[in-house]
Coordinates of C-alpha atoms and ligand atoms in Angstrom, one line a residue:
M10 CA 0.0 0.0 0.0
S11 CA 1.5 3.3 -1.0
V12 CA 0.3 6.6 0.6
L13 CA 1.0 9.6 -1.4
G14 CA 3.1 12.4 0.1
T15 CA 2.7 16.1 -0.9
G16 CA 5.1 18.8 -2.0
I17 CA 2.7 21.7 -2.1
D18 CA 3.7 24.7 -0.1
T19 CA 0.6 26.6 0.6
A20 CA 2.4 29.5 1.9
S21 CA 4.5 30.1 -1.2
P22 CA 3.9 33.0 -3.5
A23 CA 3.3 30.6 -6.5
F24 CA 0.6 28.9 -4.5
A25 CA -1.1 32.2 -3.5
E26 CA -1.0 33.6 -7.1
A27 CA -2.5 30.3 -8.6
R28 CA -5.3 30.2 -5.9
E29 CA -6.2 33.9 -6.6
A30 CA -6.4 33.1 -10.3
M31 CA -8.6 30.0 -9.7
L32 CA -10.9 31.9 -7.4
S33 CA -11.4 34.7 -10.0
K34 CA -12.3 32.2 -12.5
L35 CA -14.7 30.3 -10.1
A36 CA -16.4 33.9 -9.4
E37 CA -16.7 34.3 -13.2
I38 CA -18.3 30.7 -13.5
D39 CA -20.5 31.4 -10.5
A40 CA -21.9 34.7 -11.9
E41 CA -23.0 32.6 -15.0
H42 CA -24.5 30.0 -12.9
D43 CA -26.5 32.7 -11.1
K44 CA -28.0 33.5 -14.5
A45 CA -29.2 29.9 -14.9
L46 CA -30.7 30.1 -11.5
A47 CA -32.6 33.2 -12.1
G48 CA -34.3 31.5 -15.0
G49 CA -36.4 34.0 -17.3
G50 CA -35.9 36.8 -14.6
Q51 CA -38.0 38.5 -12.0
R52 CA -41.1 39.4 -14.2
Y53 CA -41.6 35.9 -15.5
V54 CA -40.7 34.2 -12.2
E55 CA -43.4 36.4 -10.3
R56 CA -46.0 35.8 -13.2
H57 CA -45.5 32.0 -12.7
R58 CA -45.8 32.2 -8.9
A59 CA -48.8 34.3 -9.2
R60 CA -50.4 31.6 -11.1
G61 CA -49.6 29.3 -8.4
G62 CA -46.8 27.3 -10.1
L63 CA -43.6 25.9 -8.5
L64 CA -40.3 26.9 -10.2
A65 CA -38.4 24.0 -12.0
R66 CA -35.7 23.7 -9.2
E67 CA -38.6 24.0 -6.4
R68 CA -40.2 20.9 -8.3
I69 CA -36.9 18.9 -8.2
E70 CA -36.1 19.7 -4.7
L71 CA -39.7 18.4 -3.5
L72 CA -39.4 15.3 -5.6
L73 CA -36.0 14.4 -4.3
D74 CA -35.4 12.6 -1.0
E75 CA -34.9 15.1 1.7
G76 CA -31.2 15.9 2.3
S77 CA -30.1 13.8 -0.6
P78 CA -27.7 15.4 -3.2
F79 CA -28.6 16.6 -6.7
L80 CA -25.8 16.9 -9.2
E81 CA -27.0 19.5 -11.7
L82 CA -25.7 18.8 -15.3
S83 CA -24.9 21.3 -18.0
P84 CA -26.2 24.3 -16.1
L85 CA -24.1 26.8 -18.5
A86 CA -25.6 25.3 -21.8
A87 CA -26.5 28.0 -24.2
W88 CA -23.8 30.3 -22.8
G89 CA -22.5 32.6 -25.5
S90 CA -25.5 32.2 -27.6
D91 CA -28.7 34.2 -28.1
F92 CA -30.5 32.1 -25.5
H93 CA -30.8 32.2 -21.7
V94 CA -28.0 30.6 -19.9
G95 CA -29.4 27.1 -18.9
A96 CA -31.2 26.8 -22.2
S97 CA -34.7 26.8 -20.5
L98 CA -34.1 23.4 -18.8
V99 CA -32.8 21.9 -15.7
T100 CA -31.2 18.4 -15.9
G101 CA -29.4 16.4 -13.3
V102 CA -29.3 13.2 -11.2
G103 CA -30.9 13.0 -7.9
T104 CA -32.3 10.3 -5.6
V105 CA -36.1 9.9 -5.8
S106 CA -37.6 7.3 -3.1
G107 CA -34.2 5.8 -2.8
V108 CA -33.6 5.4 -6.5
Q109 CA -31.0 7.5 -8.4
C110 CA -32.8 9.2 -11.3
V111 CA -32.0 11.6 -14.2
L112 CA -34.3 14.5 -13.8
V113 CA -35.2 16.8 -16.9
A114 CA -37.3 19.7 -16.0
N115 CA -38.5 22.6 -18.3
D116 CA -38.1 26.0 -16.9
P117 CA -41.4 27.6 -17.9
T118 CA -40.1 31.2 -16.9
V119 CA -37.8 31.1 -20.0
R120 CA -39.6 31.7 -23.2
G121 CA -42.5 29.5 -22.0
G122 CA -40.0 26.6 -21.4
S123 CA -39.5 26.2 -25.1
S124 CA -36.8 24.2 -26.5
N125 CA -34.0 25.9 -28.6
P126 CA -31.1 24.0 -30.1
W127 CA -29.0 24.0 -26.9
T128 CA -32.1 22.5 -25.0
L129 CA -32.1 19.8 -27.5
R130 CA -28.4 18.9 -26.8
K131 CA -29.0 19.2 -23.0
T132 CA -32.0 16.8 -23.3
A133 CA -30.2 14.4 -25.4
R134 CA -27.1 14.3 -23.2
A135 CA -29.5 13.6 -20.2
A136 CA -31.0 10.8 -22.0
E137 CA -27.7 9.2 -22.8
I138 CA -26.7 9.5 -19.1
A139 CA -30.0 7.8 -18.1
E140 CA -29.3 5.1 -20.9
R141 CA -25.6 4.3 -20.2
N142 CA -25.9 4.2 -16.5
R143 CA -29.4 2.6 -16.4
M144 CA -31.1 5.2 -14.3
P145 CA -34.8 5.9 -14.6
L146 CA -35.6 9.2 -16.4
V147 CA -38.2 11.6 -14.9
S148 CA -39.5 14.5 -17.0
L149 CA -41.0 17.5 -15.4
V150 CA -43.0 18.9 -18.1
E151 CA -44.1 22.4 -18.8
S152 CA -43.0 23.8 -22.1
G153 CA -44.2 25.6 -25.2
G154 CA -42.6 23.0 -27.4
A155 CA -40.1 24.1 -30.1
D156 CA -38.8 27.6 -30.0
L157 CA -40.7 28.5 -33.0
P158 CA -38.3 31.3 -34.4
T159 CA -35.4 28.8 -34.4
Q160 CA -37.7 25.8 -35.7
K161 CA -35.2 25.0 -38.6
E162 CA -32.4 23.9 -36.1
I163 CA -34.8 22.1 -33.9
F164 CA -37.5 20.3 -35.8
I165 CA -35.6 17.5 -37.5
P166 CA -33.1 16.7 -34.9
G167 CA -35.5 17.4 -32.1
G168 CA -37.6 14.3 -33.1
R169 CA -34.8 12.3 -31.5
A170 CA -36.0 13.2 -27.9
F171 CA -39.1 11.1 -28.3
R172 CA -37.2 8.3 -30.0
D173 CA -34.8 8.5 -27.0
L174 CA -37.7 8.1 -24.4
T175 CA -39.1 5.0 -26.0
R176 CA -35.8 3.4 -26.5
L177 CA -35.1 3.9 -22.8
S178 CA -38.2 2.1 -22.1
A179 CA -37.4 -0.6 -24.5
A180 CA -34.1 -1.1 -23.0
G181 CA -36.0 -1.5 -19.5
I182 CA -35.2 1.8 -18.1
P183 CA -38.3 3.2 -16.8
T184 CA -39.5 6.8 -17.7
V185 CA -41.9 9.0 -15.9
A186 CA -43.6 12.3 -17.0
L187 CA -45.1 14.6 -14.5
V188 CA -47.0 17.2 -16.6
F189 CA -47.2 20.3 -14.8
G190 CA -48.4 22.6 -17.6
S191 CA -48.2 22.9 -21.2
S192 CA -47.0 19.9 -23.1
T193 CA -48.4 20.7 -26.6
A194 CA -47.7 19.7 -30.2
G195 CA -44.6 17.7 -30.4
G196 CA -44.2 18.0 -26.6
A197 CA -47.3 15.8 -26.2
Y198 CA -45.2 12.8 -27.2
I199 CA -43.2 13.3 -23.9
P200 CA -46.0 11.8 -22.1
G201 CA -46.9 9.8 -25.1
M202 CA -43.6 8.0 -24.9
S203 CA -43.2 7.7 -21.2
D204 CA -44.0 4.6 -19.1
H205 CA -46.0 6.5 -16.5
V206 CA -47.7 9.6 -16.8
V207 CA -49.1 12.0 -14.0
M208 CA -51.2 15.1 -14.9
V209 CA -52.4 18.0 -12.8
R210 CA -55.9 19.0 -12.6
E211 CA -56.8 22.3 -14.4
R212 CA -53.2 22.7 -15.0
S213 CA -51.8 20.2 -17.6
K214 CA -52.5 20.8 -21.2
V215 CA -51.5 18.1 -23.5
F216 CA -52.7 18.5 -27.2
L217 CA -51.4 18.0 -30.6
G218 CA -53.2 21.3 -31.6
G219 CA -54.6 23.9 -29.3
P220 CA -58.1 25.4 -29.9
P221 CA -56.9 28.1 -32.5
L222 CA -55.1 25.5 -34.6
V223 CA -58.1 23.1 -34.4
R224 CA -60.5 25.9 -35.5
A225 CA -58.1 26.9 -38.4
A226 CA -57.6 23.1 -39.4
T227 CA -61.2 21.7 -39.1
G228 CA -63.4 24.6 -38.2
E229 CA -64.2 22.8 -34.9
E230 CA -64.7 24.9 -31.7
S231 CA -63.0 23.5 -28.7
D232 CA -61.5 24.6 -25.3
D233 CA -58.3 23.6 -23.5
E234 CA -60.0 21.3 -21.1
S235 CA -61.8 19.2 -23.7
L236 CA -59.0 19.0 -26.0
G237 CA -56.1 18.2 -23.5
G238 CA -57.0 18.8 -20.0
A239 CA -55.7 16.5 -17.2
R240 CA -59.2 15.3 -16.3
M241 CA -60.0 14.5 -19.9
H242 CA -56.8 12.5 -20.3
A243 CA -57.3 10.7 -17.0
E244 CA -61.1 9.8 -17.7
V245 CA -61.5 9.7 -21.5
S246 CA -58.2 9.4 -23.6
G247 CA -56.3 7.3 -21.0
L248 CA -53.0 9.1 -21.7
A249 CA -52.7 10.3 -18.1
D250 CA -52.4 7.4 -15.5
H251 CA -52.8 9.5 -12.5
L252 CA -54.9 12.7 -11.9
A253 CA -53.0 15.0 -9.3
E254 CA -54.9 17.6 -7.4
D255 CA -52.1 20.1 -7.6
E256 CA -48.3 20.2 -8.3
R257 CA -47.4 18.8 -4.8
D258 CA -49.7 15.9 -5.3
A259 CA -48.1 15.4 -8.7
I260 CA -44.8 15.2 -7.0
R261 CA -46.1 12.8 -4.4
L262 CA -47.4 10.7 -7.0
G263 CA -44.2 10.7 -8.9
R264 CA -42.3 9.6 -5.7
R265 CA -44.9 6.7 -5.3
I266 CA -44.3 5.7 -9.0
V267 CA -40.6 5.6 -8.6
A268 CA -40.7 3.6 -5.3
R269 CA -42.8 1.0 -7.2
L270 CA -40.5 0.6 -10.2
G271 CA -38.5 -2.2 -8.6
H272 CA -35.3 -0.8 -9.8
R273 CA -32.1 -2.6 -8.8
R274 CA -28.5 -1.4 -8.9
A275 CA -26.5 -3.9 -11.1
G276 CA -22.9 -2.8 -10.3
P277 CA -21.0 -4.0 -7.1
A278 CA -21.5 -2.0 -3.9
P279 CA -18.6 0.3 -2.6
R280 CA -16.5 -0.6 0.3
P281 CA -18.2 0.1 3.5
S282 CA -15.6 2.6 4.7
A283 CA -13.9 5.3 2.5
P284 CA -11.4 7.4 4.4
E285 CA -10.9 11.0 3.5
P286 CA -7.8 11.8 1.7
L287 CA -5.0 13.0 3.9
Y288 CA -4.8 16.5 2.5
P289 CA -7.4 19.2 2.3
A290 CA -9.3 19.5 -1.0
E291 CA -9.0 23.5 -0.4
D292 CA -5.3 22.8 -1.8
L293 CA -6.7 22.0 -5.3
L294 CA -7.5 25.8 -5.7
G295 CA -3.7 26.3 -5.9
V296 CA -2.5 23.3 -7.7
M297 CA -2.9 24.7 -11.3
P298 CA -0.6 27.3 -12.3
P299 CA -2.2 30.2 -14.2
D300 CA 0.4 29.4 -16.9
L301 CA -0.6 25.9 -18.0
R302 CA 2.9 25.5 -19.4
V303 CA 4.3 25.1 -15.9
P304 CA 4.4 21.4 -15.2
V305 CA 2.2 20.1 -12.4
D306 CA 2.7 16.7 -10.6
P307 CA -0.7 15.1 -11.0
R308 CA -0.2 13.0 -7.7
E309 CA -0.7 16.3 -5.8
I310 CA -4.4 16.1 -7.3
I311 CA -4.8 12.3 -6.9
A312 CA -3.7 12.7 -3.4
R313 CA -6.6 15.0 -2.6
L314 CA -9.2 12.8 -4.5
V315 CA -8.6 9.4 -3.6
D316 CA -9.5 7.4 -0.2
G317 CA -6.8 7.8 2.3
S318 CA -4.5 9.1 -0.3
V319 CA -3.5 5.5 -1.1
F320 CA -2.4 5.3 -4.7
D321 CA -0.7 2.0 -6.1
E322 CA 1.1 3.4 -9.1
F323 CA 1.5 1.3 -12.2
K324 CA 4.9 1.5 -14.2
P325 CA 6.1 4.5 -12.0
S326 CA 9.5 4.5 -13.8
Y327 CA 8.2 4.3 -17.2
G328 CA 6.5 6.9 -19.5
G329 CA 6.6 9.4 -16.7
G330 CA 4.5 11.9 -18.6
L331 CA 1.5 9.9 -17.8
V332 CA 0.8 8.8 -14.1
T333 CA -1.3 5.5 -13.8
G334 CA -2.4 3.7 -10.8
W335 CA -5.1 2.1 -8.7
A336 CA -7.0 3.8 -5.8
D337 CA -10.4 3.8 -4.2
L338 CA -12.7 6.7 -4.5
H339 CA -15.6 7.0 -2.0
G340 CA -15.2 3.3 -1.7
Y341 CA -15.4 2.5 -5.3
P342 CA -12.0 1.0 -7.1
V343 CA -10.7 3.1 -9.9
G344 CA -7.8 3.2 -12.2
V345 CA -6.4 6.7 -12.5
L346 CA -4.7 8.1 -15.7
A347 CA -3.2 11.7 -15.2
N348 CA -1.0 13.6 -17.4
D349 CA 2.3 14.9 -15.9
H350 CA 4.3 17.2 -18.0
G351 CA 1.9 18.0 -20.8
V352 CA 3.1 15.9 -23.9
L353 CA 2.3 12.3 -24.5
F354 CA 5.3 10.2 -26.0
S355 CA 5.1 6.7 -27.4
A356 CA 5.9 5.0 -23.8
E357 CA 3.1 7.0 -22.3
A358 CA 0.5 5.9 -25.0
Q359 CA 1.7 2.2 -24.7
K360 CA 1.5 2.4 -21.0
A361 CA -2.0 3.7 -21.2
A362 CA -3.0 1.1 -23.6
Q363 CA -1.7 -1.6 -21.4
F364 CA -3.4 0.1 -18.2
I365 CA -6.8 0.2 -19.9
Q366 CA -6.6 -3.3 -20.8
L367 CA -5.9 -4.2 -17.1
A368 CA -8.6 -2.2 -15.9
N369 CA -10.9 -4.1 -18.3
R370 CA -9.6 -7.4 -17.1
A371 CA -10.4 -6.2 -13.5
D372 CA -13.7 -4.5 -14.1
T373 CA -12.5 -1.5 -12.7
P374 CA -13.6 2.1 -13.7
L375 CA -11.3 4.6 -15.0
V376 CA -10.7 8.2 -14.1
F377 CA -8.8 10.5 -16.6
L378 CA -7.4 13.7 -15.3
H379 CA -6.5 15.7 -18.3
N380 CA -3.5 18.0 -18.7
T381 CA -1.9 17.3 -22.0
T382 CA -0.9 19.3 -24.9
G383 CA -1.1 16.1 -27.1
Y384 CA 1.1 13.6 -28.8
M385 CA 4.6 14.5 -29.4
V386 CA 5.7 15.6 -32.9
G387 CA 9.0 15.7 -34.7
R388 CA 11.1 13.3 -36.9
E389 CA 12.5 11.3 -34.1
Y390 CA 9.0 10.7 -32.8
E391 CA 7.4 10.0 -36.1
Q392 CA 10.1 7.5 -36.8
G393 CA 9.7 6.0 -33.4
G394 CA 6.1 5.1 -34.3
I395 CA 4.1 7.8 -32.3
I396 CA 1.2 7.6 -34.5
K397 CA 0.7 3.8 -34.0
H398 CA 1.4 4.2 -30.3
G399 CA -1.3 7.0 -30.0
S400 CA -3.5 4.8 -31.9
M401 CA -3.0 2.0 -29.4
M402 CA -4.2 4.3 -26.7
I403 CA -7.1 5.5 -28.6
N404 CA -8.0 2.0 -29.6
A405 CA -7.9 1.0 -25.8
V406 CA -10.0 3.9 -24.7
S407 CA -12.6 3.6 -27.6
N408 CA -13.3 -0.1 -26.9
S409 CA -13.0 -0.3 -23.2
T410 CA -16.3 -1.0 -21.6
V411 CA -15.5 0.0 -17.9
P412 CA -17.1 3.3 -17.0
H413 CA -14.8 6.3 -17.8
F414 CA -15.0 9.7 -16.0
S415 CA -13.0 12.6 -17.4
V416 CA -11.9 15.8 -15.6
L417 CA -10.1 18.5 -17.6
V418 CA -8.0 20.1 -15.0
G419 CA -5.6 22.0 -17.4
A420 CA -4.8 21.7 -21.0
S421 CA -6.6 19.1 -23.1
Y422 CA -5.4 19.6 -26.7
G423 CA -5.3 17.6 -30.0
A424 CA -5.5 13.9 -30.1
G425 CA -4.4 13.9 -26.6
H426 CA -7.9 14.9 -25.7
Y427 CA -9.2 11.8 -27.6
G428 CA -6.6 9.4 -25.9
M429 CA -7.6 10.8 -22.5
C430 CA -11.3 10.1 -23.2
G431 CA -12.6 13.4 -24.4
R432 CA -16.3 13.9 -25.2
A433 CA -16.3 12.0 -28.4
Y434 CA -15.2 8.9 -26.6
D435 CA -18.2 8.5 -24.4
P436 CA -17.1 9.2 -20.9
R437 CA -19.9 8.5 -18.6
F438 CA -19.3 12.0 -17.1
L439 CA -17.0 14.7 -18.2
F440 CA -16.4 17.9 -16.1
A441 CA -13.9 20.8 -16.4
W442 CA -12.2 22.9 -13.9
P443 CA -12.2 26.6 -14.5
S444 CA -8.5 26.4 -15.3
A445 CA -9.1 24.0 -18.2
R446 CA -8.4 24.7 -22.0
S447 CA -9.4 22.4 -24.8
A448 CA -8.9 22.8 -28.6
V449 CA -7.4 21.2 -31.6
M450 CA -4.1 22.7 -30.4
G451 CA -2.9 25.7 -28.3
P452 CA -3.9 29.2 -29.8
R453 CA -0.3 30.4 -30.4
Q454 CA 0.7 27.1 -32.3
L455 CA -2.7 27.3 -34.3
A456 CA -2.0 30.9 -35.3
E457 CA 1.6 30.1 -36.1
V458 CA 0.6 27.1 -38.4
L459 CA -2.0 29.3 -40.1
S460 CA 0.7 31.9 -40.6
I461 CA 3.1 29.4 -42.1
V462 CA 0.5 28.0 -44.5
A463 CA -0.4 31.5 -45.7
R464 CA 3.0 32.4 -46.2
Q465 CA 3.9 29.4 -48.3
S466 CA 0.5 30.0 -50.3
A467 CA 1.7 33.4 -51.1
A468 CA 5.1 32.2 -52.1
R469 CA 3.4 29.8 -54.4
R470 CA 1.5 32.5 -56.1
G471 CA 4.6 34.5 -56.3
E472 CA 3.1 37.4 -54.4
P473 CA 4.8 39.2 -51.5
Y474 CA 3.6 38.3 -48.0
D475 CA 2.3 41.2 -45.9
E476 CA 4.2 40.8 -42.6
G477 CA 2.2 43.5 -40.9
Q478 CA -1.2 42.1 -41.7
D479 CA 0.3 38.7 -40.6
A480 CA 0.9 40.0 -37.2
A481 CA -2.5 41.4 -36.9
V482 CA -4.2 38.1 -38.2
R483 CA -2.0 36.0 -36.0
E484 CA -3.1 38.0 -32.9
M485 CA -6.8 37.9 -33.9
V486 CA -6.6 34.1 -34.5
E487 CA -5.0 33.5 -31.3
S488 CA -7.4 35.5 -29.2
Q489 CA -10.2 33.7 -31.0
V490 CA -8.9 30.3 -30.4
E491 CA -8.2 31.3 -26.8
A492 CA -11.7 32.2 -26.2
E493 CA -13.0 29.1 -27.9
S494 CA -10.8 26.9 -25.7
L495 CA -12.3 28.2 -22.4
P496 CA -14.6 26.1 -20.2
L497 CA -17.5 28.6 -20.3
F498 CA -17.5 28.4 -24.0
L499 CA -17.2 24.6 -24.2
S500 CA -19.7 24.2 -21.5
G501 CA -22.1 26.3 -23.3
R502 CA -22.1 24.1 -26.3
V503 CA -22.8 21.1 -23.9
Y504 CA -19.3 19.6 -24.7
D505 CA -18.9 18.7 -21.0
D506 CA -21.4 18.1 -18.2
G507 CA -20.4 21.2 -16.2
V508 CA -17.5 23.3 -14.9
I509 CA -16.9 22.3 -11.5
D510 CA -15.1 23.9 -8.3
P511 CA -11.7 21.8 -8.0
R512 CA -12.6 21.5 -4.3
D513 CA -15.6 19.5 -5.4
T514 CA -14.1 17.1 -7.6
R515 CA -14.0 14.1 -5.1
T516 CA -17.8 14.6 -4.2
V517 CA -18.6 14.9 -8.0
L518 CA -16.6 11.8 -8.9
G519 CA -18.0 9.9 -6.0
L520 CA -21.5 10.7 -7.0
C521 CA -20.9 9.9 -10.7
L522 CA -19.3 6.4 -9.7
S523 CA -22.2 5.7 -7.7
Y524 CA -24.5 6.7 -10.6
A525 CA -22.5 4.3 -13.0
H526 CA -22.9 1.5 -10.6
N527 CA -26.7 1.3 -11.5
A528 CA -25.4 -0.4 -14.6
P529 CA -23.2 -3.6 -14.6
V530 CA -19.6 -2.6 -14.3
R531 CA -17.9 -5.0 -16.9
G532 CA -14.7 -4.8 -18.8
T533 CA -13.8 -6.4 -22.1
D534 CA -11.1 -8.3 -23.8
R535 CA -12.3 -7.2 -27.4
F536 CA -10.2 -4.4 -28.5
G537 CA -9.3 -3.3 -32.2
V538 CA -6.2 -4.6 -33.7
F539 CA -3.3 -3.2 -31.8
R540 CA -0.6 -2.1 -34.6
M541 CA 2.7 -3.1 -32.9
Ligands
COA616 N1 -41.4 29.5 -29.1 C1 -40.8 30.8 -28.8 N2 -41.1 31.5 -27.9 C2 -42.1 31.0 -27.2 C3 -42.8 29.9 -27.4 C4 -42.3 29.0 -28.5 N3 -42.9 27.8 -28.7 N4 -43.8 29.8 -26.4 C5 -43.9 30.8 -25.7 N5 -42.9 31.6 -26.1 C6 -42.5 32.9 -25.5 C7 -43.6 34.0 -25.8 O1 -43.5 34.4 -27.0 C8 -43.5 34.9 -24.6 O2 -42.3 35.8 -25.0 P1 -42.5 37.4 -24.6 O3 -42.6 37.3 -23.2 O4 -41.1 37.9 -24.8 O5 -43.6 38.0 -25.3 C9 -42.8 34.0 -23.5 O6 -42.4 32.9 -24.2 C10 -43.8 33.7 -22.5 O7 -44.9 33.1 -23.1 P2 -46.4 33.3 -22.9 O8 -47.4 33.1 -23.8 O9 -46.5 34.8 -22.3 O10 -46.4 32.4 -21.5 P3 -47.6 31.6 -20.8 O11 -47.1 31.1 -19.7 O12 -48.8 32.4 -20.8 O13 -48.1 30.5 -21.8 C11 -47.5 28.8 -23.4 C12 -47.0 29.6 -22.2 C13 -46.5 27.6 -23.7 C14 -48.7 28.0 -23.1 C15 -47.8 29.7 -24.6 O14 -46.8 30.5 -24.8 C16 -48.0 28.7 -25.8 O15 -49.1 28.3 -26.1 N6 -47.0 28.8 -26.7 C17 -47.0 27.9 -28.0 C18 -47.2 26.5 -27.9 C19 -47.2 25.9 -29.1 O16 -48.1 25.6 -29.8 N7 -46.0 25.3 -29.5 C20 -45.9 24.4 -30.7 C21 -44.3 24.2 -30.7 S1 -44.1 22.6 -31.5

């Protein structure tokens, strides 16, 4: 058993500077989180309350077991777009009647809870999380359906939301819809596709077309209640299984439904005791230098995440740019892969490929802590087979079937992002620290490459190269790519599941491990052909 030591000097100026930088980035992220919490703003919140409605987060809170955690996902979705931060939807995982469920709640205070392109991405991600981790999905519905002005971005891909619901059901993963208000047109298929449906008397409105549309289509005069009211659906159409007297009653019924699902966790239980790390999580605020080119020993991070700071390192003297080893996290065994000095060489890639295979043999989930600038370039490395070795690592991570969890703590560039189980590699969950940066390559290198290409192109055409313009273009490209590499930007596009406070990393990973153990945790010995 090896207990990690620490070399962090919390009294040093470098630590203080890094901590300050991290706290200021956190404050920036928190200000954006506050926008999501504010929903559509005071006017719409007050109007919603005046009508007797509970807010989306209040509904969630009442649905969850008292005192149990709720891990909100993608709260920054739509950041940087024309839509409200949060994308008029709250998603996350929480415990309902003792069962971990994925919750998807429309926020009716934001443009009537209508779905824009970011809402779709967020909904799809929530369904994916339910499916991969075999957790029931509960929809808390009150939505104006598609955001009509952006229908062209929504209509065709948006149909998938209903397909996802029925495919969850087909896979034996229960789906529950609690309909608090409007669920019209396409939205009517949310209750239509769910296993269990609750509607609220005089509040739920579920129809393919409301009275004005029906009048236009067929000339028939009708009213909301007879077309799609809760009582009609409970007594006449049969679309509602339960008629709730009010919102709280609907939530009570939802809790009873989940209690009766007979849901069983398929993964192994954690160890009964999980000692806290030996070093305070608070230190994680100062561990990442503001300049990501400064090397960081990832053992300092691992020592603050894993149980008792116990870490059995694998191949400690080989491929030192990638630290690999075994630990427990909140009682769940994990294999950890963490970048050390940025670049991945052949040795690191081969070590990773072997380690991932071993984790699969042992049915052990993997945690990836990203801080890499990518695979090494240059003649020596190309001739040494860096492509085939990087491919071995990407092959291993692509075909591995144990749950993967990625945390971008620093740089996550190029194919290194892929090899470390980036978003396209289906990690069960992926979070970023505020210090993270992710792009095809570093902004300076990208600007440099573009400049070289433009210079060569001018030479081929026999034209003089404008050096003054080159400097301006380079600066512009660099700052654009820098902005596009930031966690706020990437989280806004739902490329991660959220930006987290480094101090919360152990808790977040512990929750995610627990969620993943709703599904069987099984490795594989089937990988692609490893090029030797
Ligand atoms: N697309 C875009 N914006 C929408 C919208 C939609 N589908 N539904 C509502 N909004 C906007 C409204 O224009 C309004 O904007 P404003 O405040 O800037 O004027 C805001 O959201 C609130 O809508 P409002 O109608 O005032 O709220 P409400 O709570 O009284 O009613 C609905 C909510 C959803 C019942 C009602 O807006 C509605 O019927 N919307 C259309 C539903 C529909 O037929 N959708 C078909 C989509 S497939």
